CSV table of C-alpha atoms in Angstrom, one decimal:
chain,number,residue,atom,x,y,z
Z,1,UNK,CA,32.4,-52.9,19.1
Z,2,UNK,CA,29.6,-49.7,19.4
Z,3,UNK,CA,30.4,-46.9,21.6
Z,4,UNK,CA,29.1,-47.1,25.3
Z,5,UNK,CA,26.6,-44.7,26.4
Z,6,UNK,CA,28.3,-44.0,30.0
Z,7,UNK,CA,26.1,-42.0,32.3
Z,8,UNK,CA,26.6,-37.5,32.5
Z,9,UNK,CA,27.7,-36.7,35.8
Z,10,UNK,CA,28.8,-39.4,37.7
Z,11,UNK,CA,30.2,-39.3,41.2
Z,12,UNK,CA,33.9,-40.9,42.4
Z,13,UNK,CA,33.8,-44.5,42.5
Z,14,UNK,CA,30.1,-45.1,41.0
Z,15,UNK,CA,29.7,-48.0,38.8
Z,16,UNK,CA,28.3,-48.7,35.5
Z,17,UNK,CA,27.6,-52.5,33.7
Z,18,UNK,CA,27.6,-52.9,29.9
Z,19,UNK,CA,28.0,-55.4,27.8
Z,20,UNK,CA,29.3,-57.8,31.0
Z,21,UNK,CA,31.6,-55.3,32.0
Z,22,UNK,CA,31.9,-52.9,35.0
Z,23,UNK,CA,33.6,-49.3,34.8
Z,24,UNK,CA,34.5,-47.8,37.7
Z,25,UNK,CA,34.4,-43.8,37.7
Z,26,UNK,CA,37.8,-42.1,39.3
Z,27,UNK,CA,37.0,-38.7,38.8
Z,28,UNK,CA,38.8,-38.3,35.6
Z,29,UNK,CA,37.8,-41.6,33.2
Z,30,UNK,CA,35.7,-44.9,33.8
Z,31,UNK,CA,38.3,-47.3,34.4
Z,32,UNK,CA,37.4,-51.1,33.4
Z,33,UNK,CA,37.4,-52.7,37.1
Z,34,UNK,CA,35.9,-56.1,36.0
Z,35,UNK,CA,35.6,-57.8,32.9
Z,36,UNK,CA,33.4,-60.7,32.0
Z,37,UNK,CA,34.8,-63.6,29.1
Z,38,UNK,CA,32.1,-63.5,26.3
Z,39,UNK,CA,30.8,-67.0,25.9
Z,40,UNK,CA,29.8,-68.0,22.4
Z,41,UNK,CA,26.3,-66.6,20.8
Z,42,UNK,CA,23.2,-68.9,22.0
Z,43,UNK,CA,20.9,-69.7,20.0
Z,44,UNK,CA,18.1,-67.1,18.9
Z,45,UNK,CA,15.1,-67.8,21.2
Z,46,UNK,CA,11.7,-68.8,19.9
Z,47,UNK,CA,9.5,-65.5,19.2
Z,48,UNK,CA,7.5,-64.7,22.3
Z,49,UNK,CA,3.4,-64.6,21.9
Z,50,UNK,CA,1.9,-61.4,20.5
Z,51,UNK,CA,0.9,-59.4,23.5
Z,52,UNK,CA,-3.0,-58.6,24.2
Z,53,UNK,CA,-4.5,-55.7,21.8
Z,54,UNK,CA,-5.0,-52.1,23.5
Z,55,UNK,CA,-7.7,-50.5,25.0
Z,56,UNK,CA,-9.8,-49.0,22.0
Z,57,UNK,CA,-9.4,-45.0,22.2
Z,58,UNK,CA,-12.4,-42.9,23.5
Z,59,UNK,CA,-14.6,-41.4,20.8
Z,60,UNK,CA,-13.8,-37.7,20.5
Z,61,UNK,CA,-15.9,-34.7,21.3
Z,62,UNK,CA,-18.7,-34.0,18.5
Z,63,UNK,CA,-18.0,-31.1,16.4
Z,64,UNK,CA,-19.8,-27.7,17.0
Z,65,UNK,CA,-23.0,-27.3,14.8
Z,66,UNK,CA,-22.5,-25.6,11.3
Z,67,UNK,CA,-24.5,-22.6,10.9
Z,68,UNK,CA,-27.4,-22.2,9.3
Z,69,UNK,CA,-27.9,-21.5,5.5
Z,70,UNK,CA,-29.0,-18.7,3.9
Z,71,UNK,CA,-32.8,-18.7,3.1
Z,72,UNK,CA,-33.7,-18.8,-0.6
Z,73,UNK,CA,-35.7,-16.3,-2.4
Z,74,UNK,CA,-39.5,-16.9,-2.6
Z,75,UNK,CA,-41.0,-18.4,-5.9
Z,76,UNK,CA,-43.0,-15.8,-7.9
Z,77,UNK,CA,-46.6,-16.0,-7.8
Z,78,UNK,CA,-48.4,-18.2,-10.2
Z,79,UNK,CA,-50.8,-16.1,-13.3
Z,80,UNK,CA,-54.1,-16.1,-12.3
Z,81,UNK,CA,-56.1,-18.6,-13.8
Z,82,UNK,CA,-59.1,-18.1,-16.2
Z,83,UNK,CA,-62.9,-17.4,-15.3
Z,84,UNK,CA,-64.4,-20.8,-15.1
Z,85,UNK,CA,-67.5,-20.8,-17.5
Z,86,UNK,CA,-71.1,-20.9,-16.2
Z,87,UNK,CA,-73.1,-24.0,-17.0
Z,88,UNK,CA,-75.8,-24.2,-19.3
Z,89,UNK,CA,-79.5,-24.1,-18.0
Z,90,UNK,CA,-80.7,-27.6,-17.8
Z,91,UNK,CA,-83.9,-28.5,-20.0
Z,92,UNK,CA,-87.3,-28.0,-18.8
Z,93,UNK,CA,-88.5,-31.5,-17.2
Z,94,UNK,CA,-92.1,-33.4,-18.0
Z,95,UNK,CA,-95.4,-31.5,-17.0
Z,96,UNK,CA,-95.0,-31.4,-13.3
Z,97,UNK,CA,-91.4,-32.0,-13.0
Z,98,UNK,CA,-88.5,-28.6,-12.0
Z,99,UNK,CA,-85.9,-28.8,-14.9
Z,100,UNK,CA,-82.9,-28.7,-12.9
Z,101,UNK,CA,-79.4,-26.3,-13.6
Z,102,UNK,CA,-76.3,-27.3,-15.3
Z,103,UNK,CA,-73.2,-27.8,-13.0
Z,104,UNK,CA,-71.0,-24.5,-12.3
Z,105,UNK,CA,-67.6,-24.5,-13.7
Z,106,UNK,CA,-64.2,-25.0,-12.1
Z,107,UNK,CA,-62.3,-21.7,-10.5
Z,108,UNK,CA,-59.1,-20.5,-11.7
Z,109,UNK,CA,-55.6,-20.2,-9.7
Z,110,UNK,CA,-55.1,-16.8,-8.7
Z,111,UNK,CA,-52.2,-15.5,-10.2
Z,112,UNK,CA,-49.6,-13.2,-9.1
Z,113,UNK,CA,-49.8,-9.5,-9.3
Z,114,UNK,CA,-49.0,-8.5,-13.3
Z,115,UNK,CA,-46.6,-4.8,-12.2
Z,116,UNK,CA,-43.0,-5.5,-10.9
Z,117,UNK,CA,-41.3,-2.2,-9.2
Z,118,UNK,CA,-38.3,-1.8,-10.3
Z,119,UNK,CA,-35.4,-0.8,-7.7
Z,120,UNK,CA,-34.2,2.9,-7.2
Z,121,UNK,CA,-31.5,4.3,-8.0
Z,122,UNK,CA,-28.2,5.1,-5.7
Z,123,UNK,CA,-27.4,8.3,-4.8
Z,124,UNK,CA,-24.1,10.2,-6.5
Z,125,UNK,CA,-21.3,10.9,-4.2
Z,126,UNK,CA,-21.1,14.3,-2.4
Z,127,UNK,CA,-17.8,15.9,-4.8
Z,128,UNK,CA,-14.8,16.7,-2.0
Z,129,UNK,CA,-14.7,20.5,-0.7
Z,130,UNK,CA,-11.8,22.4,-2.6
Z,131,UNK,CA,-8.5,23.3,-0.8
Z,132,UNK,CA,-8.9,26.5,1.6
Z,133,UNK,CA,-6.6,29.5,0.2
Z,134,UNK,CA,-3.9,31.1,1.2
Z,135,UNK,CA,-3.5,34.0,2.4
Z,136,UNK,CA,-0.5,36.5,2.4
Z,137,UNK,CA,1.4,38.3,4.9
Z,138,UNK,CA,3.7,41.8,3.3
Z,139,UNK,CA,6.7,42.0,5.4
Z,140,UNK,CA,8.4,44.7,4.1
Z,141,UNK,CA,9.5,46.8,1.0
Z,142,UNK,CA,12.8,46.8,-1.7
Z,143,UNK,CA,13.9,49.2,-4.9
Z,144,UNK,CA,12.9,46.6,-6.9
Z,145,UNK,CA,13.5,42.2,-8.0
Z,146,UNK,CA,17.1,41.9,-7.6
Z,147,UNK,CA,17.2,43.9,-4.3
Z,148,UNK,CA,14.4,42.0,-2.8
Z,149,UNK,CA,16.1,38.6,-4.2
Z,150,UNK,CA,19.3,39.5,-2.7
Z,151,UNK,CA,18.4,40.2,0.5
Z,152,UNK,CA,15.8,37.2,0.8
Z,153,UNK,CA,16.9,34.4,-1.0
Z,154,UNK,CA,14.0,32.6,0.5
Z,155,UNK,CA,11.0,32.8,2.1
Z,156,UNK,CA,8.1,30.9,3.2
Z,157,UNK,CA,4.7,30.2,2.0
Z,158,UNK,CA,2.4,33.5,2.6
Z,159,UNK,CA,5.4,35.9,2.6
Z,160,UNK,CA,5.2,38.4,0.2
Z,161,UNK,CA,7.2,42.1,-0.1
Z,162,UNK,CA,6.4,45.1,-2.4
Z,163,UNK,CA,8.6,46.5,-4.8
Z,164,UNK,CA,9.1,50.8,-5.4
Z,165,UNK,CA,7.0,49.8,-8.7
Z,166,UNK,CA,3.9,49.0,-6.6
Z,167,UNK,CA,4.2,44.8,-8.0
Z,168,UNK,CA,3.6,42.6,-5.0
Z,169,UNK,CA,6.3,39.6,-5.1
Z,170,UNK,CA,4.6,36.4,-3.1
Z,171,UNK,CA,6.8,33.6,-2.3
Z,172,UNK,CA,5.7,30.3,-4.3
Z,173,UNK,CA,6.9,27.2,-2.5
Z,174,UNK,CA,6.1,25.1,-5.8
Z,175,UNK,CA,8.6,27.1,-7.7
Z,176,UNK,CA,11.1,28.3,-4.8
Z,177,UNK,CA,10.8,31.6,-6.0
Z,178,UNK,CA,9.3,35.0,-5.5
Z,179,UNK,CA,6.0,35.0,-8.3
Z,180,UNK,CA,5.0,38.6,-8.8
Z,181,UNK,CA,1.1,38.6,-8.5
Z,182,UNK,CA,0.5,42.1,-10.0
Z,183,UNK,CA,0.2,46.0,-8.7
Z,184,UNK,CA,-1.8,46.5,-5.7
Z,185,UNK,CA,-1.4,50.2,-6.0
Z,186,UNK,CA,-4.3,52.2,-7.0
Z,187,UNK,CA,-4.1,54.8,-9.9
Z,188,UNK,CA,-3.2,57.9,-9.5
Z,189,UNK,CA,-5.6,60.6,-7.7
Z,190,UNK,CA,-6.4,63.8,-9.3
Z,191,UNK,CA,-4.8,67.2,-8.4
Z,192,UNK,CA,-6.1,69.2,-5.8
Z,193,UNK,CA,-7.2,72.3,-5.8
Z,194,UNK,CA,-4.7,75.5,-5.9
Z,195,UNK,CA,-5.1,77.0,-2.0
Z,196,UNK,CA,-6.1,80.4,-1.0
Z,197,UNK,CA,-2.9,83.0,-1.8
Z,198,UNK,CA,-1.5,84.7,1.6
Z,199,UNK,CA,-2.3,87.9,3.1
Z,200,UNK,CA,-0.2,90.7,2.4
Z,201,UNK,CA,2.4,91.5,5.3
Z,202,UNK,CA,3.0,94.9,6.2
Z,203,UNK,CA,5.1,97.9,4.8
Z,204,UNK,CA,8.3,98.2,5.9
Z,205,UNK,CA,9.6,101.9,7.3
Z,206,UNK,CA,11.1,104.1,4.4
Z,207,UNK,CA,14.9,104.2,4.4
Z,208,UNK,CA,17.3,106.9,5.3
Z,209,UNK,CA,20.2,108.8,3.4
Z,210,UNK,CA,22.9,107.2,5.7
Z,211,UNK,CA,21.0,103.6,4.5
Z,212,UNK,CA,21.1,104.1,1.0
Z,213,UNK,CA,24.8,105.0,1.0
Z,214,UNK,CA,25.7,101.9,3.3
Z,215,UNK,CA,23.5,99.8,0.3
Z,216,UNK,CA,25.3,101.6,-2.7
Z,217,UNK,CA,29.2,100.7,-0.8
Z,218,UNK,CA,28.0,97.2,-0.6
Z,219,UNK,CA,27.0,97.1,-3.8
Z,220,UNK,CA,30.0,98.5,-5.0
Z,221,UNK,CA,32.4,96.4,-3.2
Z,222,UNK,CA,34.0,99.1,-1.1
């Protein structure tokens, strides 16, 4: 026996047929409230006539338009034909009689022009514009290297300091260290000129005998 399909939801006491049976729904389960005895199987029924053929579908919308192909190139221009050549004088007629002319000939094709310009060249790229450069800040002054490395460890680019030796140390970020770039002190100037001597002061006052003794007991130790 296949599983009944009973209807979601139902509300108390509604009803539901299947198979010649009636459930009745209590609020909890279908309960069976009527059951019909199942007769034997009939006989299969003749097949019933083949219902009319549908309604032929409307013919869909036409499709936009493609677009337009390119144009080809135009056909060079043919060589210009030959100069046709002109006839021969006709022959002198009876006494009497104008000799007539012989016919002209045919005229050549034109052809096309014989030079073909060829197409110019493309310019070479503009080469890019080279990297601006850096410039450098001095922040200060060490004894030397190892002083300057001990109390900067690091630095940033453009920082520089100068040593006692006149070498300028500039940070280098590629590296992570301080790159000495040379001496940016100028030589040495020459010596200037010896100055004018002083004036002469003044004589002191000449001594007296109680002065020189006082000098000699000092001098003596007394």
């Amino acid at each position: 026996m296949s599983a009944i399909d009973f209807p979601n939801s139902p509300a108390v006491n509604d009803t539901f047929s299947a198979g010649g049976n009636v459930w009745k729904w209590t609020g909890t389960v279908w309960q069976v409230v009527r059951v019909t005895p199942t007769g034997p199987t009939g006989p299969t029924g003749a097949t019933g006539a083949t219902g009319p053929t549908g309604a032929t579908a409307a013919t869909g919308a036409t499709g936009p338009t493609g677009e337009q192909g390119v144009t080809g190139p135009t056909g060079a221009t043919g060589a210009t034909g030959a100069t046709g050549e002109t006839g021969a004088a006709g022959a002198t007629g009876a006494t009497g009689a104008t000799g007539g002319t012989g016919p002209t000939g045919a005229t050549g094709e034109t052809g096309a022009a014989s030079t073909v310009t060829g197409p110019t060249g493309s310019t070479g790229p503009t080469g890019p514009t080279g990297a601006a450069g850096t410039s450098v800040t001095i922040l200060g002054q060490y004894t030397d290297l190892a002083a300057l490395q001990a109390a900067q460890p690091t630095g940033s680019p453009g920082d520089s300091y100068l040593v006692e030796s006149g070498d300028l140390y500039v940070w280098s970020a590629n590296t992570s260290a301080w790159v000495n770039v040379g001496n940016i002190e100028g030589p040495t100037g020459p010596t200037g000129a010896t100055g004018t001597a002083g004036v002469t002061g003044p004589t002191g006052p000449a001594g007296t005998a109680s002065d020189a003794g006082l000098a000699t007991s000092w001098w003596l130790g007394v």
